[in-house]
mmCIF file of C-alpha atoms in Angstrom:
data_model
loop_
_atom_site.group_PDB
_atom_site.id
_atom_site.type_symbol
_atom_site.label_atom_id
_atom_site.label_comp_id
_atom_site.label_asym_id
_atom_site.label_seq_id
_atom_site.Cartn_x
_atom_site.Cartn_y
_atom_site.Cartn_z
ATOM 1 C CA MET U 30 -33.256 -30.986 -37.297
ATOM 2 C CA THR U 31 -32.259 -29.466 -40.679
ATOM 3 C CA VAL U 32 -29.097 -30.227 -42.024
ATOM 4 C CA GLU U 33 -26.788 -26.994 -43.440
ATOM 5 C CA TRP U 34 -25.741 -28.333 -47.007
ATOM 6 C CA PRO U 35 -22.501 -26.178 -48.377
ATOM 7 C CA ALA U 36 -22.989 -24.144 -51.842
ATOM 8 C CA GLY U 37 -21.560 -27.584 -53.736
ATOM 9 C CA TYR U 38 -23.135 -30.899 -53.475
ATOM 10 C CA VAL U 39 -24.428 -33.131 -56.423
ATOM 11 C CA ASP U 40 -27.253 -35.774 -56.037
ATOM 12 C CA VAL U 41 -26.893 -38.795 -57.718
ATOM 13 C CA GLU U 42 -29.626 -41.668 -57.711
ATOM 14 C CA ALA U 43 -29.666 -45.188 -58.459
ATOM 15 C CA VAL U 44 -32.613 -47.263 -59.994
ATOM 16 C CA ARG U 45 -32.850 -51.369 -59.367
ATOM 17 C CA ASP U 46 -34.101 -52.421 -62.687
ATOM 18 C CA ASP U 47 -33.615 -56.181 -62.365
ATOM 19 C CA GLY U 48 -36.003 -57.560 -59.340
ATOM 20 C CA ARG U 49 -33.388 -60.020 -58.758
ATOM 21 C CA ALA U 50 -30.706 -57.391 -57.739
ATOM 22 C CA PRO U 51 -30.658 -56.849 -53.968
ATOM 23 C CA ALA U 52 -33.247 -54.486 -52.533
ATOM 24 C CA GLY U 53 -31.570 -50.782 -51.797
ATOM 25 C CA ALA U 54 -30.365 -51.007 -48.237
ATOM 26 C CA THR U 55 -28.124 -53.951 -49.315
ATOM 27 C CA THR U 56 -27.207 -52.392 -52.094
ATOM 28 C CA LEU U 57 -26.503 -48.823 -50.400
ATOM 29 C CA VAL U 58 -23.944 -50.470 -48.227
ATOM 30 C CA ARG U 59 -22.184 -51.683 -51.129
ATOM 31 C CA LEU U 60 -22.533 -49.008 -53.168
ATOM 32 C CA LEU U 61 -21.033 -46.747 -49.916
ATOM 33 C CA ALA U 62 -18.075 -48.738 -49.827
ATOM 34 C CA LEU U 63 -16.853 -48.679 -53.406
ATOM 35 C CA LEU U 64 -16.568 -44.861 -53.132
ATOM 36 C CA PRO U 65 -14.246 -42.956 -50.995
ATOM 37 C CA GLY U 66 -14.707 -43.008 -47.277
ATOM 38 C CA HIS U 67 -13.591 -39.507 -47.078
ATOM 39 C CA TRP U 68 -16.400 -37.630 -49.404
ATOM 40 C CA PRO U 69 -19.039 -36.038 -47.248
ATOM 41 C CA CYS U 70 -22.543 -37.096 -47.947
ATOM 42 C CA THR U 71 -26.063 -38.384 -46.718
ATOM 43 C CA GLU U 72 -27.785 -41.051 -48.360
ATOM 44 C CA ALA U 73 -31.797 -41.856 -48.795
ATOM 45 C CA VAL U 74 -32.982 -44.843 -49.704
ATOM 46 C CA GLY U 75 -36.306 -47.468 -51.106
ATOM 47 C CA PRO U 76 -36.382 -50.644 -52.245
ATOM 48 C CA ASP U 77 -35.813 -49.741 -55.973
ATOM 49 C CA TRP U 78 -33.760 -46.374 -55.641
ATOM 50 C CA ILE U 79 -30.740 -44.963 -53.834
ATOM 51 C CA ARG U 80 -29.871 -41.245 -53.370
ATOM 52 C CA LEU U 81 -26.593 -40.288 -52.832
ATOM 53 C CA ARG U 82 -26.314 -36.187 -51.271
ATOM 54 C CA ILE U 83 -22.309 -35.938 -51.862
ATOM 55 C CA VAL U 84 -20.508 -32.737 -50.779
ATOM 56 C CA LEU U 85 -18.216 -31.466 -53.667
ATOM 57 C CA GLY U 86 -14.515 -30.096 -52.391
ATOM 58 C CA PRO U 87 -11.215 -30.011 -53.389
ATOM 59 C CA TYR U 88 -10.886 -33.833 -53.606
ATOM 60 C CA ALA U 89 -13.715 -34.187 -56.276
ATOM 61 C CA GLY U 90 -15.816 -32.245 -58.674
ATOM 62 C CA GLU U 91 -19.187 -33.011 -60.038
ATOM 63 C CA SER U 92 -18.253 -34.942 -62.770
ATOM 64 C CA ALA U 93 -15.824 -37.151 -60.814
ATOM 65 C CA VAL U 94 -18.057 -38.047 -58.453
ATOM 66 C CA ARG U 95 -21.032 -39.286 -60.880
ATOM 67 C CA GLU U 96 -18.129 -40.930 -62.745
ATOM 68 C CA ALA U 97 -16.785 -43.016 -59.328
ATOM 69 C CA VAL U 98 -20.624 -43.621 -59.146
ATOM 70 C CA ARG U 99 -21.244 -44.740 -62.329
ATOM 71 C CA THR U 100 -17.663 -47.270 -62.009
ATOM 72 C CA ALA U 101 -18.807 -48.552 -58.617
ATOM 73 C CA LEU U 102 -21.872 -49.497 -60.159
ATOM 74 C CA THR U 103 -20.509 -51.604 -62.941
ATOM 75 C CA ASP U 104 -19.358 -53.809 -59.858
ATOM 76 C CA PRO U 105 -20.829 -57.651 -60.232
ATOM 77 C CA ALA U 106 -22.100 -57.001 -56.653
ATOM 78 C CA LEU U 107 -24.307 -54.156 -57.645
ATOM 79 C CA ARG U 108 -25.620 -55.996 -60.716
ATOM 80 C CA GLY U 109 -29.046 -54.989 -62.031
ATOM 81 C CA TRP U 110 -28.776 -51.254 -60.442
ATOM 82 C CA ARG U 111 -27.799 -48.322 -62.788
ATOM 83 C CA LEU U 112 -27.716 -44.387 -62.492
ATOM 84 C CA ALA U 113 -31.139 -42.708 -62.523
ATOM 85 C CA GLY U 114 -32.010 -41.548 -66.428
ATOM 86 C CA THR U 115 -29.300 -43.817 -68.090
ATOM 87 C CA ALA U 116 -30.774 -46.674 -70.342
ATOM 88 C CA PRO U 117 -30.524 -50.598 -68.897
ATOM 89 C CA GLY U 118 -26.974 -51.358 -69.396
ATOM 90 C CA GLY U 119 -25.485 -48.047 -69.307
#
């Protein structure tokens, strides 16, 4: 089955940089719980990475989505995870 995506979406990736942190599946559940529930998204997950594809809309643009994910990753339950492309601890 092929999913048709609207023109406006953003892919956000997080990576685990501390082997003591919970693996991807656990972290995905925690991360989604910290993001707005009305954001349509799909996810892909591995032991050391998470990718969210979030549909953009009137509720949030790309920068707001990225900032929300960045903020969620500061939660103590997500310690050891960071946005891909950022320095550890950043």
